[in-house]
Coordinates of C-alpha atoms in Angstrom, one line a residue:
Chain A
X270 CA -51.3 -11.9 40.2
X271 CA -51.9 -14.6 42.8
X272 CA -54.9 -13.1 44.5
X273 CA -57.9 -11.4 43.1
X274 CA -57.8 -8.4 45.3
X275 CA -61.3 -7.0 45.0
X276 CA -62.9 -10.4 44.6
X277 CA -61.6 -11.5 48.0
X278 CA -63.9 -8.9 49.4
X279 CA -66.6 -8.4 46.9
X280 CA -68.9 -11.4 46.9
X281 CA -71.3 -12.3 44.2
X282 CA -74.3 -14.5 44.4
X283 CA -75.2 -17.5 42.2
X284 CA -77.4 -15.5 39.8
X285 CA -74.9 -12.8 39.4
X286 CA -72.2 -15.4 38.7
X287 CA -74.3 -16.9 35.9
X288 CA -74.7 -13.5 34.3
X289 CA -70.9 -12.9 34.6
X290 CA -70.0 -16.2 33.0
X291 CA -72.5 -15.6 30.2
X292 CA -71.1 -12.1 29.5
X293 CA -67.6 -13.4 29.5
X294 CA -68.5 -16.2 27.1
X295 CA -70.3 -13.8 24.8
X296 CA -67.2 -11.7 24.6
X297 CA -65.1 -14.8 23.9
X298 CA -67.3 -15.3 20.9
X299 CA -66.9 -11.6 19.9
X300 CA -63.1 -11.8 20.0
X301 CA -62.9 -15.2 18.3
X302 CA -65.5 -14.5 15.5
X303 CA -63.0 -12.9 13.0
X304 CA -60.6 -15.7 13.6
X305 CA -63.3 -18.2 13.0
X306 CA -64.4 -16.4 9.9
X307 CA -60.8 -16.4 8.5
X308 CA -60.2 -20.1 9.3
X309 CA -63.5 -21.5 8.1
X310 CA -63.6 -19.5 4.9
X311 CA -60.0 -20.3 4.0
X312 CA -61.0 -23.9 3.8
X313 CA -64.1 -23.7 1.5
X314 CA -64.6 -23.1 -2.2
X315 CA -65.4 -19.6 -3.3
X316 CA -68.9 -20.4 -4.4
X317 CA -69.9 -21.3 -0.8
X318 CA -68.8 -17.8 0.4
X319 CA -70.6 -16.1 -2.5
X320 CA -73.8 -17.9 -1.7
X321 CA -73.9 -16.3 1.7
X322 CA -72.3 -19.1 3.7
X323 CA -69.6 -17.1 5.4
X324 CA -70.6 -18.2 8.9
X325 CA -71.2 -21.9 8.2
X326 CA -68.6 -24.7 8.2
X327 CA -67.4 -25.8 4.7
X328 CA -69.7 -28.3 3.0
X329 CA -66.7 -29.2 0.9
X330 CA -63.4 -28.9 2.7
X331 CA -60.5 -27.8 0.5
X332 CA -56.9 -26.7 0.9
X333 CA -56.8 -25.1 -2.5
X334 CA -57.1 -21.5 -1.2
X335 CA -54.1 -22.1 1.0
X336 CA -52.1 -23.5 -1.9
X337 CA -53.1 -20.6 -4.1
X338 CA -52.3 -18.0 -1.5
X339 CA -48.9 -19.5 -0.8
X340 CA -47.6 -20.2 -4.3
X341 CA -49.8 -19.0 -7.2
X342 CA -52.0 -16.0 -6.3
X343 CA -51.5 -12.8 -8.2
X344 CA -49.6 -10.3 -6.0
X345 CA -49.2 -7.0 -7.7
X346 CA -47.7 -7.8 -11.1
X347 CA -46.5 -11.3 -10.5
X348 CA -48.4 -14.6 -9.8
X349 CA -46.0 -15.8 -7.1
X350 CA -48.3 -16.2 -4.2
X351 CA -47.2 -14.9 -0.8
X352 CA -44.2 -17.3 -0.3
X353 CA -41.4 -14.9 -1.5
X354 CA -42.9 -12.1 0.7
X355 CA -43.1 -14.4 3.7
X356 CA -39.4 -15.1 3.2
X357 CA -38.7 -11.3 2.8
X358 CA -40.4 -10.7 6.2
X359 CA -38.3 -13.4 7.8
X360 CA -35.1 -12.0 6.3
X361 CA -36.1 -8.6 7.5
X362 CA -37.2 -9.5 11.0
X363 CA -34.4 -11.8 12.2
X364 CA -31.4 -9.4 11.9
X365 CA -33.5 -6.3 12.9
X366 CA -34.7 -8.0 16.1
X367 CA -31.3 -9.5 16.9
X368 CA -29.3 -6.3 16.5
X369 CA -31.8 -4.0 18.2
X370 CA -32.0 -6.3 21.2
X371 CA -28.3 -6.5 21.6
X372 CA -28.0 -2.7 21.3
X373 CA -30.9 -2.3 23.8
X374 CA -29.2 -4.5 26.3
X375 CA -25.9 -2.6 26.1
X376 CA -27.7 0.8 26.3
X377 CA -29.8 -0.4 29.3
X378 CA -26.6 -1.6 31.0
X379 CA -24.8 1.8 30.5
X380 CA -27.9 3.8 31.5
X381 CA -28.3 2.0 34.8
X382 CA -24.9 0.8 35.9
X383 CA -22.5 3.3 34.4
X384 CA -24.5 6.4 35.0
X385 CA -23.3 9.8 33.9
X386 CA -24.5 13.4 34.0
X387 CA -27.4 13.8 31.6
X388 CA -28.1 10.1 31.2
X389 CA -31.8 10.7 32.0
X390 CA -31.9 13.2 29.2
X391 CA -30.4 10.7 26.8
X392 CA -32.9 8.1 27.8
X393 CA -35.7 10.6 27.4
X394 CA -34.5 11.4 23.9
X395 CA -34.4 7.7 23.0
X396 CA -37.8 7.1 24.6
X397 CA -39.6 9.9 22.8
X398 CA -38.3 8.5 19.6
X399 CA -40.5 5.4 20.2
X400 CA -43.7 7.4 20.0
X401 CA -43.2 9.9 17.1
X402 CA -45.6 9.5 14.2
X403 CA -43.4 7.9 11.6
X404 CA -44.9 10.1 8.9
X405 CA -42.5 12.7 10.2
X406 CA -39.5 10.7 9.1
X407 CA -40.8 9.1 5.8
X408 CA -39.5 11.8 3.4
X409 CA -36.0 12.2 4.7
X410 CA -35.6 8.4 5.3
X411 CA -36.6 7.8 1.7
X412 CA -33.8 10.1 0.6
X413 CA -31.3 8.7 3.1
X414 CA -31.9 5.1 1.9
X415 CA -31.4 6.3 -1.6
X416 CA -28.1 7.9 -0.6
X417 CA -27.0 4.8 1.2
X418 CA -27.9 2.6 -1.8
X419 CA -30.5 0.7 0.2
X420 CA -33.7 2.1 -1.3
X421 CA -36.2 -0.7 -2.1
X422 CA -34.1 -3.5 -0.5
X423 CA -34.6 -5.8 2.4
X424 CA -31.4 -4.5 4.1
X425 CA -32.9 -1.0 3.8
X426 CA -35.9 -2.2 5.7
X427 CA -33.7 -3.9 8.3
X428 CA -31.9 -0.7 8.8
X429 CA -35.1 1.3 9.2
X430 CA -36.6 -1.1 11.8
X431 CA -33.3 -1.2 13.6
X432 CA -33.2 2.6 13.9
X433 CA -36.7 2.9 15.2
X434 CA -36.5 -0.3 17.3
X435 CA -33.6 0.9 19.5
X436 CA -35.8 3.1 21.7
X437 CA -38.1 0.3 22.9
X438 CA -35.4 -2.3 23.4
X439 CA -33.4 0.2 25.5
X440 CA -36.6 1.0 27.5
X441 CA -37.1 -2.7 28.3
X442 CA -33.5 -3.4 29.4
X443 CA -33.1 -0.1 31.2
X444 CA -36.2 -0.7 33.4
X445 CA -35.1 -4.3 34.0
X446 CA -31.5 -3.6 34.9
X447 CA -32.6 -0.8 37.2
X448 CA -33.9 -3.5 39.5
X449 CA -30.6 -5.4 39.3
X450 CA -28.5 -5.0 42.4
X451 CA -25.8 -2.4 41.7
X452 CA -23.7 -3.8 44.6
X453 CA -22.9 -6.9 42.5
X454 CA -21.6 -4.7 39.7
X455 CA -19.6 -2.6 42.1
X456 CA -18.1 -5.6 43.7
X457 CA -17.0 -6.9 40.4
X458 CA -15.4 -3.6 39.5
X459 CA -13.4 -3.7 42.7
X460 CA -12.2 -7.1 41.7
X461 CA -11.0 -5.6 38.5
X462 CA -13.6 -6.8 36.1
X463 CA -14.0 -4.5 33.1
X464 CA -17.1 -3.1 31.3
X465 CA -17.7 -6.0 29.0
X466 CA -16.7 -8.7 31.5
X467 CA -19.3 -7.5 33.9
X468 CA -21.9 -7.3 31.1
X469 CA -21.1 -10.9 30.0
X470 CA -20.6 -12.6 33.3
X471 CA -23.1 -10.7 35.6
X472 CA -25.8 -8.9 33.6
X473 CA -26.3 -11.3 30.7
X474 CA -26.9 -14.5 32.7
X475 CA -29.9 -12.9 34.4
X476 CA -31.3 -11.2 31.4
X477 CA -33.2 -14.1 30.0
X478 CA -36.8 -12.9 30.8
X479 CA -36.3 -9.4 29.6
X480 CA -34.6 -10.6 26.5
X481 CA -37.6 -12.8 25.7
X482 CA -39.9 -9.8 26.3
X483 CA -37.8 -7.6 24.1
X484 CA -37.4 -10.1 21.3
X485 CA -41.2 -10.9 21.2
X486 CA -42.1 -7.2 21.2
X487 CA -39.6 -6.4 18.4
X488 CA -40.6 -9.4 16.4
X489 CA -44.3 -8.6 16.6
X490 CA -43.9 -5.0 15.8
X491 CA -41.5 -5.5 12.9
X492 CA -43.4 -8.4 11.4
X493 CA -46.7 -6.5 11.6
X494 CA -45.3 -3.2 10.3
X495 CA -47.0 -1.9 7.2
X496 CA -46.0 1.8 6.9
X497 CA -42.3 1.3 6.4
X498 CA -42.8 -1.7 4.2
X499 CA -45.2 0.2 2.0
X500 CA -42.9 3.2 1.8
X501 CA -39.5 1.7 1.4
X502 CA -39.8 -1.6 -0.5
X503 CA -39.9 -2.6 -4.1
X504 CA -41.9 -5.4 -5.7
X505 CA -39.3 -7.9 -4.9
X506 CA -38.5 -6.7 -1.3
X507 CA -42.0 -6.3 0.0
X508 CA -42.8 -7.7 3.4
X509 CA -45.7 -10.0 4.1
X510 CA -48.1 -7.3 5.3
X511 CA -47.7 -5.2 2.1
X512 CA -48.1 -8.3 -0.1
X513 CA -51.2 -9.4 1.8
X514 CA -52.7 -5.9 1.3
X515 CA -51.9 -6.0 -2.4
X516 CA -53.5 -9.4 -2.7
X517 CA -56.7 -8.3 -1.0
X518 CA -57.0 -4.9 -2.7
X519 CA -56.2 -6.1 -6.2
X520 CA -59.1 -4.8 -8.3
X521 CA -58.7 -7.2 -11.3
X522 CA -60.7 -10.4 -11.7
X523 CA -63.0 -12.2 -9.3
X524 CA -62.3 -11.5 -5.6
X525 CA -61.1 -14.8 -4.1
X526 CA -62.2 -14.2 -0.6
X527 CA -61.1 -17.7 0.5
X528 CA -57.6 -17.0 -0.8
X529 CA -57.5 -13.7 1.0
X530 CA -58.5 -15.3 4.3
X531 CA -55.8 -18.0 3.8
X532 CA -53.2 -15.3 3.1
X533 CA -54.3 -13.3 6.2
X534 CA -53.9 -16.4 8.4
X535 CA -50.4 -16.9 6.9
X536 CA -49.5 -13.3 7.8
X537 CA -50.9 -13.7 11.3
X538 CA -49.5 -17.1 12.1
X539 CA -45.9 -16.3 13.1
X540 CA -47.0 -13.7 15.7
X541 CA -50.0 -15.7 16.8
X542 CA -47.8 -18.7 17.5
X543 CA -45.4 -16.6 19.4
X544 CA -48.3 -15.2 21.4
X545 CA -49.7 -18.6 22.2
X546 CA -46.3 -20.1 23.1
X547 CA -45.1 -17.1 25.1
X548 CA -48.2 -15.1 25.8
X549 CA -47.0 -14.2 29.3
X550 CA -43.9 -12.4 28.0
X551 CA -46.0 -10.8 25.3
X552 CA -48.3 -9.2 27.8
X553 CA -45.4 -8.2 30.0
X554 CA -43.8 -6.4 27.0
X555 CA -47.1 -4.6 26.2
X556 CA -47.5 -3.4 29.8
X557 CA -43.8 -2.3 30.2
X558 CA -44.1 -0.5 26.9
X559 CA -47.1 1.5 28.1
X560 CA -47.5 1.6 31.8
X561 CA -44.0 2.5 32.7
X562 CA -41.9 5.1 30.9
Chain B
X269 CA -23.4 6.0 42.4
X270 CA -21.4 3.8 40.1
X271 CA -19.4 6.9 39.2
X272 CA -17.3 6.6 42.3
X273 CA -16.6 2.9 41.5
X274 CA -15.5 3.8 38.1
X275 CA -13.0 6.3 39.4
X276 CA -11.7 3.8 41.9
X277 CA -10.9 1.3 39.3
X278 CA -8.3 3.5 37.6
X279 CA -7.7 6.7 35.7
X280 CA -7.6 4.9 32.5
X281 CA -9.3 7.2 30.0
X282 CA -10.7 4.3 27.9
X283 CA -12.2 2.7 30.9
X284 CA -14.1 5.9 31.8
X285 CA -15.1 6.5 28.2
X286 CA -16.1 3.0 27.3
X287 CA -19.7 3.1 28.5
X288 CA -20.3 6.4 26.6
X289 CA -18.6 4.9 23.5
X290 CA -20.9 2.0 23.7
X291 CA -24.0 4.2 24.0
X292 CA -22.9 6.7 21.4
X293 CA -23.9 4.9 18.2
X294 CA -27.5 4.5 19.4
X295 CA -27.5 8.1 20.5
X296 CA -26.1 9.3 17.2
X297 CA -28.6 7.2 15.3
X298 CA -31.5 8.6 17.2
X299 CA -30.2 12.2 17.0
X300 CA -29.9 11.9 13.2
X301 CA -32.8 9.7 12.3
X302 CA -35.3 10.9 14.8
X303 CA -34.5 14.5 15.7
X304 CA -32.6 15.4 12.5
X305 CA -35.3 14.0 10.4
X306 CA -38.0 15.8 12.4
X307 CA -36.2 19.1 11.8
X308 CA -35.8 18.3 8.1
X309 CA -39.5 17.5 7.7
X310 CA -40.4 20.6 9.7
X311 CA -38.2 22.7 7.4
X312 CA -39.8 21.1 4.3
X313 CA -43.2 22.2 5.6
X314 CA -42.1 25.8 5.0
X315 CA -40.9 25.1 1.4
X316 CA -42.3 24.8 -2.0
X317 CA -41.5 21.0 -2.2
X318 CA -43.7 19.1 -4.6
X319 CA -42.6 15.8 -6.0
X320 CA -39.1 16.1 -4.5
X321 CA -37.7 18.2 -1.6
X322 CA -37.0 21.7 -2.7
X323 CA -35.7 24.5 -0.5
X324 CA -37.5 27.6 -1.6
X325 CA -39.2 29.0 1.5
X326 CA -42.8 29.9 1.3
X327 CA -43.6 30.8 4.9
X328 CA -46.8 29.5 6.3
X329 CA -48.4 28.9 2.9
X330 CA -48.4 25.1 3.2
X331 CA -50.2 25.3 6.5
X332 CA -52.8 27.8 5.3
X333 CA -53.4 25.6 2.2
X334 CA -53.5 22.5 4.4
X335 CA -56.3 23.9 6.5
X336 CA -58.2 25.0 3.4
X337 CA -58.1 21.5 1.7
X338 CA -61.3 19.7 2.2
X339 CA -59.7 16.3 2.6
X340 CA -57.7 17.6 5.6
X341 CA -60.9 18.9 7.3
X342 CA -62.4 15.5 6.8
X343 CA -59.3 13.8 8.2
X344 CA -59.4 16.0 11.3
X345 CA -63.1 15.5 11.8
X346 CA -62.7 11.7 11.3
X347 CA -59.8 11.6 13.8
X348 CA -62.0 13.4 16.4
X349 CA -64.9 11.0 15.8
X350 CA -62.7 7.9 15.6
X351 CA -60.3 8.9 18.4
X352 CA -62.9 9.8 20.9
X353 CA -65.1 6.7 20.3
X354 CA -62.1 4.4 20.1
X355 CA -60.7 5.7 23.4
X356 CA -64.1 5.8 25.3
X357 CA -65.3 2.4 24.0
X358 CA -62.0 0.7 24.7
X359 CA -61.9 2.1 28.2
X360 CA -65.5 1.2 29.1
X361 CA -65.2 -2.2 27.6
X362 CA -61.7 -2.8 29.0
X363 CA -62.8 -1.8 32.4
X364 CA -66.0 -3.8 32.3
X365 CA -64.2 -7.0 31.2
X366 CA -61.5 -6.5 33.8
X367 CA -64.0 -6.2 36.6
X368 CA -65.9 -9.2 35.4
X369 CA -62.6 -11.2 35.1
X370 CA -61.6 -10.1 38.6
X371 CA -64.4 -12.1 40.2
X372 CA -62.5 -15.4 40.8
X373 CA -63.3 -16.7 37.4
X374 CA -62.5 -20.2 36.5
X375 CA -60.3 -20.5 33.4
X376 CA -59.4 -16.8 33.8
X377 CA -56.0 -17.3 32.1
X378 CA -57.7 -19.0 29.1
X379 CA -60.3 -16.2 28.7
X380 CA -57.6 -13.5 29.0
X381 CA -55.7 -15.2 26.2
X382 CA -58.7 -15.1 24.0
X383 CA -59.4 -11.4 24.8
X384 CA -55.9 -10.4 24.1
X385 CA -54.8 -12.3 21.0
X386 CA -56.0 -9.6 18.5
X387 CA -53.2 -7.5 19.8
X388 CA -50.7 -9.9 18.3
X389 CA -52.1 -9.5 14.8
X390 CA -51.2 -7.0 12.1
X391 CA -53.7 -4.3 11.4
X392 CA -53.6 -5.5 7.8
X393 CA -54.9 -8.9 9.0
X394 CA -57.5 -7.3 11.2
X395 CA -58.5 -5.1 8.4
X396 CA -58.8 -7.9 5.9
X397 CA -61.0 -10.0 8.2
X398 CA -63.4 -7.2 9.1
X399 CA -63.4 -5.8 5.5
X400 CA -65.0 -9.0 4.2
X401 CA -67.1 -9.7 7.4
X402 CA -68.7 -6.2 7.0
X403 CA -69.0 -6.4 3.3
X404 CA -72.8 -6.4 2.5
X405 CA -72.3 -8.7 -0.5
X406 CA -70.8 -11.7 1.4
X407 CA -70.5 -10.7 5.1
X408 CA -72.9 -10.2 7.9
X409 CA -75.7 -8.8 5.8
X410 CA -75.6 -11.6 3.3
X411 CA -75.4 -14.2 6.1
X412 CA -78.4 -12.8 8.1
X413 CA -80.4 -12.5 4.8
X414 CA -79.6 -16.1 4.0
X415 CA -80.9 -17.1 7.4
X416 CA -84.3 -15.7 6.3
X417 CA -84.3 -12.1 7.5
X418 CA -84.5 -10.7 4.0
X419 CA -84.7 -7.1 4.8
X420 CA -81.7 -7.0 7.1
X421 CA -79.4 -4.2 6.1
X422 CA -75.9 -3.5 7.3
X423 CA -73.9 -1.4 4.8
X424 CA -71.9 0.9 6.9
X425 CA -68.6 0.1 5.2
X426 CA -70.1 1.3 1.8
X427 CA -71.8 4.3 3.4
X428 CA -69.7 7.4 3.4
X429 CA -71.5 8.7 6.6
X430 CA -71.1 5.5 8.5
X431 CA -67.8 4.0 7.2
X432 CA -65.7 5.7 9.9
X433 CA -67.6 3.7 12.5
X434 CA -66.5 0.4 10.9
X435 CA -62.9 1.6 11.6
X436 CA -64.0 2.1 15.2
X437 CA -65.4 -1.5 15.4
X438 CA -62.3 -3.1 14.0
X439 CA -59.9 -1.0 16.1
X440 CA -61.8 -1.6 19.3
X441 CA -61.8 -5.3 18.6
X442 CA -58.0 -5.2 18.2
X443 CA -57.1 -3.2 21.3
X444 CA -59.8 -3.5 23.9
X445 CA -58.4 -6.8 25.3
X446 CA -55.1 -4.9 25.9
X447 CA -56.9 -2.2 27.8
X448 CA -58.6 -4.9 29.8
X449 CA -55.2 -6.3 30.7
X450 CA -54.1 -2.8 31.9
X451 CA -57.1 -2.4 34.1
X452 CA -56.9 -5.9 35.4
X453 CA -53.3 -5.2 36.5
X454 CA -54.6 -2.0 38.2
X455 CA -57.4 -3.9 40.0
X456 CA -54.9 -6.5 41.3
X457 CA -52.9 -3.7 42.9
X458 CA -55.7 -2.3 45.0
X459 CA -55.5 -2.6 48.7
X460 CA -57.9 -5.1 50.2
X461 CA -58.2 -3.5 53.6
X462 CA -59.9 -0.3 52.4
X463 CA -62.5 -2.4 50.6
X464 CA -63.1 -4.6 53.7
X465 CA -63.6 -1.5 55.8
X466 CA -66.0 0.0 53.4
X467 CA -67.9 -3.2 53.2
X468 CA -68.3 -3.4 57.0
X469 CA -69.7 0.1 56.8
X470 CA -72.4 -1.5 54.6
X471 CA -71.4 -0.3 51.2
X472 CA -72.9 -2.2 48.2
X473 CA -70.8 -3.8 45.5
X474 CA -71.8 -1.1 43.1
X475 CA -70.8 1.8 45.4
X476 CA -67.6 -0.1 46.3
X477 CA -66.6 0.0 42.7
X478 CA -67.8 3.5 42.0
X479 CA -66.4 5.1 45.1
X480 CA -63.3 3.2 45.9
X481 CA -62.1 0.9 43.1
X482 CA -62.5 3.0 40.0
X483 CA -61.0 6.2 41.5
X484 CA -57.9 4.1 42.4
X485 CA -57.5 3.1 38.8
X486 CA -56.5 6.6 37.8
X487 CA -53.0 5.6 36.8
X488 CA -54.4 2.8 34.6
X489 CA -56.8 5.3 33.0
X490 CA -53.9 7.7 32.3
X491 CA -51.8 5.0 30.7
X492 CA -54.8 3.7 28.7
X493 CA -55.6 7.2 27.5
X494 CA -52.0 7.9 26.4
X495 CA -51.6 4.6 24.6
X496 CA -54.9 4.8 22.8
X497 CA -54.7 8.5 21.9
X498 CA -51.3 7.9 20.4
X499 CA -52.4 4.9 18.5
X500 CA -55.5 6.8 17.2
X501 CA -53.3 9.6 15.8
X502 CA -50.9 7.2 14.2
X503 CA -53.7 4.9 12.7
X504 CA -52.8 4.1 9.1
X505 CA -52.6 0.4 8.3
X506 CA -56.1 -0.4 9.5
X507 CA -57.7 2.3 7.4
X508 CA -55.7 1.2 4.3
X509 CA -56.7 -2.4 4.8
X510 CA -60.3 -1.9 5.8
X511 CA -61.6 0.9 3.6
X512 CA -58.6 2.3 1.7
X513 CA -59.7 5.7 3.0
X514 CA -63.0 5.4 1.2
X515 CA -65.7 5.4 0.1
X516 CA -64.3 8.4 -1.6
X517 CA -62.4 10.2 1.1
X518 CA -64.9 9.3 3.8
X519 CA -62.5 7.5 6.1
X520 CA -59.4 9.7 5.5
X521 CA -57.3 10.1 8.6
X522 CA -54.3 12.5 9.0
X523 CA -51.9 9.5 8.5
X524 CA -53.5 8.5 5.2
X525 CA -53.8 12.1 4.1
X526 CA -50.1 12.7 4.7
X527 CA -49.1 9.7 2.7
X528 CA -51.3 10.4 -0.3
X529 CA -50.4 14.1 -0.4
X530 CA -46.7 13.4 -0.1
X531 CA -46.2 10.4 -2.3
X532 CA -49.1 10.2 -4.8
X533 CA -50.3 13.8 -5.2
X534 CA -46.8 15.2 -5.1
X535 CA -47.6 18.0 -2.6
X536 CA -44.7 17.2 -0.4
X537 CA -44.8 20.6 1.3
X538 CA -48.4 20.1 2.4
X539 CA -47.6 16.5 3.4
X540 CA -44.8 17.7 5.6
X541 CA -47.1 20.3 7.2
X542 CA -49.6 17.6 8.0
X543 CA -46.9 15.4 9.4
X544 CA -45.8 18.3 11.6
X545 CA -49.3 18.7 12.9
X546 CA -49.5 15.0 13.7
X547 CA -46.2 15.2 15.6
X548 CA -47.3 18.3 17.6
X549 CA -50.5 16.5 18.7
X550 CA -48.6 13.4 19.8
X551 CA -46.0 15.5 21.5
X552 CA -48.7 17.3 23.4
X553 CA -49.8 14.0 24.9
X554 CA -46.5 12.1 25.2
X555 CA -44.0 14.7 26.4
X556 CA -45.8 15.5 29.7
X557 CA -46.4 11.8 30.2
X558 CA -42.7 10.8 29.6
X559 CA -41.6 13.8 31.7
X560 CA -43.7 12.8 34.7
X561 CA -42.7 9.1 34.4
X562 CA -39.0 10.0 34.3
X563 CA -39.3 12.5 37.2
X564 CA -41.0 9.9 39.4
X565 CA -38.2 7.4 38.8
X566 CA -35.4 9.7 40.0

């Protein structure tokens, strides 16, 4: 994206540029507003929010809502705060991302460098699996997890995310490896290198960028998932999103908005950090997941 | 092409079969857990399943009951309202922002980062933030009133006629930056020469965009439409976090309907029928799209 194609041709005058910058700035405010609301209100006492001060900076700064959201807030039946659920999410995300990325890399490698009749059909089947409404698999999956003895456990959730993550990770690696020169692979075959040797020595060393894209995509999706978490977890295996929703929707007692906002930021922080640190790869993953099939 | 190379490297059976062996677990998983499960749910939609799956066939009864249930009618109406507004507003806003950002803007990367970060958030987080911001008691309405405009009223989220529009507001906030990025990528791919020629012919900026730039963005529009339509049909988390489907059933969508009928109202047969309808509508959008993408690649 080195050149602004149309802007090289289309010129805008000083007045127009002022309008453009103003509009862009207004939209910055629009997109940042909810984040501002969350941050500011997580740092003030509840009384200030109740008095109609949602938009103002705290008069009295406090970290109490954060402490409460993390370790003492009532989530469902237990006053444990979000901490155990944050850990659940991490325990769920790490293996699910790792395994689905490795499988995706191997699948992409086979589908591009060891092609066989019907490989496009196989890829099409994997690809369509990415886009189905998961409502269609909830009922049988609940039974299957029961049969496997994984119902209501973190390993059960790992399994579910793994199963429905393979499609996208295969998509990324397949599209990436398609650009990779097949001649190199063929030359290595002639030299007698086997399937896994070629993968390890030739494909993997150049897979860095797409691996980052894939890991970020899977991490964001699995961390942010709510439907599977709500369907297949028990009180002690809920992921962060489900626990946050329970915290916010709980109908008993005073609504502690400041604690809710602190909890929401905690749930957002991991993916937000990834986005800020590696935004380029995040966008690339989004685009590859949508623009190209 | 690599087939010939495989053959050259030996007749070893394992060697030929190895790639397929490596691929087969994934294929097996997808065949069972995607396609097998789809068939299972499809089958259930013709059975008398209530709290648990049951295999007594009842024909199309679940479908006819589904379409006579008021909540499903509301869910479909809501999906049409929400889906069309969501797609149209995201596209208009996304295109406008992309065009503005394409004018050699200083700090473009920074602005893009701000426009796109909501996409990294969970819909539960988005829902929580907007739920309280739109809450008349503490949010926007209370704030504006505390600033001195005592009669200011904004109670959409509590109003069963307007609540569905609050879902549009939050969903557009979350996704429009992404649509902007898709259009921006499209804009950057447009050929300069055509534009220059048209400009020499005296075309104004407005007509340059209307006649040349926007028509060339057709693929970006296609992608945006497919992504947004499929997200709209699957929308679940945002509704749960923002309104919980309420007030009453005012913001029910097919996804929330399916969940509550299957798991809390113990009408699994009807739930399965509603899931089938959801799958059909997504397939109607995705299958032609994937088909054309894969054909182009060959």
